[in-house]
Tab-separated table of C-alpha atoms in Angstrom:
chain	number	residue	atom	x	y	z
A	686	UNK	CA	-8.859	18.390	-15.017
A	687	UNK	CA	-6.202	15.855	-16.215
A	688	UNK	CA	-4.690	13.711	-13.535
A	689	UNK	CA	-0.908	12.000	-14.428
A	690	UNK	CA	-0.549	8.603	-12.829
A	691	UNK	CA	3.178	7.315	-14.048
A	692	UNK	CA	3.993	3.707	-13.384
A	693	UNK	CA	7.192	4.660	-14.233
A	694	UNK	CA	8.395	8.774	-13.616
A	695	UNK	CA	8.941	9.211	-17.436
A	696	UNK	CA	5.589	7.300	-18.706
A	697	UNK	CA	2.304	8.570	-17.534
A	698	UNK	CA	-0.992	8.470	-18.755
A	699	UNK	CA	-3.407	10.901	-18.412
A	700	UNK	CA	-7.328	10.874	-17.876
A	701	UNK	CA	-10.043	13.549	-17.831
A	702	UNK	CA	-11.345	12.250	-14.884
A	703	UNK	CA	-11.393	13.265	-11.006
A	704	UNK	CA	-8.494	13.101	-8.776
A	705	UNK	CA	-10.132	9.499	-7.634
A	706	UNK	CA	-7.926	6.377	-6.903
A	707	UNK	CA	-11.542	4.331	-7.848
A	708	UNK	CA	-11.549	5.926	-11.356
A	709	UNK	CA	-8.200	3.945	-11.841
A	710	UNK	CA	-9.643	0.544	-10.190
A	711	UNK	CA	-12.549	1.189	-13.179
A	712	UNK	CA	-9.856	1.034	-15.824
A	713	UNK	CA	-7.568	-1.779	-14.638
A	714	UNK	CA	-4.575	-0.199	-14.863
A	715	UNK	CA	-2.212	-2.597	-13.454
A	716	UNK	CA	1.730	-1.853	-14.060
A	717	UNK	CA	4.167	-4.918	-13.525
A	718	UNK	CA	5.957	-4.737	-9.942
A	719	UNK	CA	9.278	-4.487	-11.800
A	720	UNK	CA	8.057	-1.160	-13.258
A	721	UNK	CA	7.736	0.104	-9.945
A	722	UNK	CA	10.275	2.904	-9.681
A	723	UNK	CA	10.972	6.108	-7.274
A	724	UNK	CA	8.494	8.508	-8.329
A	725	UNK	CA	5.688	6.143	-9.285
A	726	UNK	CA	1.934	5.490	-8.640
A	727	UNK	CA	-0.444	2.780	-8.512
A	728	UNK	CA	-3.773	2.408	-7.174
A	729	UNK	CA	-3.603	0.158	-3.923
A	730	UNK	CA	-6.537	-0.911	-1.765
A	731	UNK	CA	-5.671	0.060	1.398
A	732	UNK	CA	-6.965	-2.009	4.343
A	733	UNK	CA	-5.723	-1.680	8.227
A	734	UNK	CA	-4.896	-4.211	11.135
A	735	UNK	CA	-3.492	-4.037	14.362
A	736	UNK	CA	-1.696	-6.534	16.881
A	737	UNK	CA	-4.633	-8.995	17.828
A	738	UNK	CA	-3.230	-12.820	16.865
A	739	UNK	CA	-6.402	-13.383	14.550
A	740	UNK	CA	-4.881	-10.723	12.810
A	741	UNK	CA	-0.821	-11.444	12.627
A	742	UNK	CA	0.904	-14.801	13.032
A	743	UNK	CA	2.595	-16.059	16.608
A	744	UNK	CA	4.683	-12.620	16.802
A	745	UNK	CA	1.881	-9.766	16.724
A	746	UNK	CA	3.897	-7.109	17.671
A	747	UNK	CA	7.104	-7.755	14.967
A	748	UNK	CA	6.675	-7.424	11.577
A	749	UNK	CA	8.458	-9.287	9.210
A	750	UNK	CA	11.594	-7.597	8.636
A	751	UNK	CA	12.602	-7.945	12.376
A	752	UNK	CA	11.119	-4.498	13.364
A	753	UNK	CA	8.416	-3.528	16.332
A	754	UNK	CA	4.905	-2.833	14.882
A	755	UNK	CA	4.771	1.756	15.222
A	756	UNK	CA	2.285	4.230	12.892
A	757	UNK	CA	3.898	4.617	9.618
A	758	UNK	CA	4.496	0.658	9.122
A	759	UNK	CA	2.425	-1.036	6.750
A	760	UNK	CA	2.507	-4.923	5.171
A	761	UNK	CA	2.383	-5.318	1.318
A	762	UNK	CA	3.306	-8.169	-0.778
A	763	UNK	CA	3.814	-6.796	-4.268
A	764	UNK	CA	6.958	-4.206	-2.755
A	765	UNK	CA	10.570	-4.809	-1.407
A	766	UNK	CA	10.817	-4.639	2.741
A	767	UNK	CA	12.150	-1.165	3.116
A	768	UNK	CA	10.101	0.976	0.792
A	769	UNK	CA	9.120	4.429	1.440
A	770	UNK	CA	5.717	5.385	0.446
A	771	UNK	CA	3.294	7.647	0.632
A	772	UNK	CA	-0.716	7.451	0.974
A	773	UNK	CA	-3.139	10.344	1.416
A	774	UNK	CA	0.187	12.265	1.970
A	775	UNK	CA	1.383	10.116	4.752
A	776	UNK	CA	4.756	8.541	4.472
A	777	UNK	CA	5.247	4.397	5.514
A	778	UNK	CA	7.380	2.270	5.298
A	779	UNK	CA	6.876	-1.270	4.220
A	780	UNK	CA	8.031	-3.273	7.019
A	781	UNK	CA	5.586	-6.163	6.781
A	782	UNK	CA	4.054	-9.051	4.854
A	783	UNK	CA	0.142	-9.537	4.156
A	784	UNK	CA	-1.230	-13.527	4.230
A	785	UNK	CA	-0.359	-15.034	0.968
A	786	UNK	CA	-3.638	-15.184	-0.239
A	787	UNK	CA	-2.790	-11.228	-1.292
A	788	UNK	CA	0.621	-11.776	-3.416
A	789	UNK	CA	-0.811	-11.005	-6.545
A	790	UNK	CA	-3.136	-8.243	-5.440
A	791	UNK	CA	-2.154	-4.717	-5.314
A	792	UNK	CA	-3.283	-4.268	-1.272
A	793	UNK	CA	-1.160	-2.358	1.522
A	794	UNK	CA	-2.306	-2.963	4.934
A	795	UNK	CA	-1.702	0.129	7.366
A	796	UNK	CA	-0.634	-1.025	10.549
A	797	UNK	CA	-3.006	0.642	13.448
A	798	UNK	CA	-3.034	0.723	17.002
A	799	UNK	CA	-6.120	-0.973	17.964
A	800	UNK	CA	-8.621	-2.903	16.445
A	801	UNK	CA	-11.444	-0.396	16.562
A	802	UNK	CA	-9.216	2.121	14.668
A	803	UNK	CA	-8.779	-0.986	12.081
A	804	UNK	CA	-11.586	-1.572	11.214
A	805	UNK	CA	-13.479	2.325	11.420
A	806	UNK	CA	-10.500	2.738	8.700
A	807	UNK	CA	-12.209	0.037	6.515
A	808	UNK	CA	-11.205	-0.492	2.564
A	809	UNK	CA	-10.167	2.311	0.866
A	810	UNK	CA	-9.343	2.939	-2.508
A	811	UNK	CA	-6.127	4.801	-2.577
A	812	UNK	CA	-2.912	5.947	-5.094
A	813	UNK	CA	0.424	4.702	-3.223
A	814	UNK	CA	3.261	6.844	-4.847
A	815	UNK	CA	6.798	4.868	-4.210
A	816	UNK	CA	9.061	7.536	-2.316
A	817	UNK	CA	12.487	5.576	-2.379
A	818	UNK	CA	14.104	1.635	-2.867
A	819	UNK	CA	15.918	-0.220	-0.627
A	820	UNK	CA	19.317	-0.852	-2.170
């Protein structure tokens, strides 16, 4: 089975391996964020938090493009406020920033709605396929 992952929609490489987002952390395929275009994938890790203030800064419940924390909003340093993404199928929307300690790492965090949920979702190893740009 040959699995396409395109950094940009009309460049992709393609590996004999199984549909696994760790096969691609093994190879250290890491495209430039200005590459990132509609249409393409990376491997993210994918952690989760919620709105406890050892998790977020003084405003737990806003993220950092103005908006109220909801499923489907995630924090990531490495994409424009306003991107559409999927993960697993699911569409988000980046909406909010990780701690700088994570700007040069390829990590989403998926906003949850309680702790527990956070961390029973743990780290994941995941593809994050860019679904649209913010003008």
């Amino acid at each position: 089975m040959f699995l396409a992952v395109s950094v940009m929609p009309d460049k992709a490489l393609a590996f004999s391996e199984p549909d696994s987002a760790a096969f691609f952390f093994n190879q250290n395929i890491t495209p430039q964020v200005g590459e990132l275009q509609v249409g393409a994938v990376v491997p993210v890790i994918a952690t989760a938090y919620s709105s406890t203030p050892d998790q977020t800064d003084g405003s737990p419940y806003r993220t950092a493009s103005g908006t109220l924390v909801r499923p489907g909003v995630i924090a990531a340093n490495f994409l424009p406020l306003g991107t559409k993404v999927r993960l697993n199928g699911t569409l988000h929307v980046v909406e909010d920033r990780m701690n700088s300690r994570y700007n040069n790492a390829w990590r989403v965090d998926i906003w949850m709605f309680s702790r527990e949920a956070a961390i029973d979702f743990g780290s994941q190893n995941m593809l994050l396929k860019v679904v649209d740009l913010p003008d």
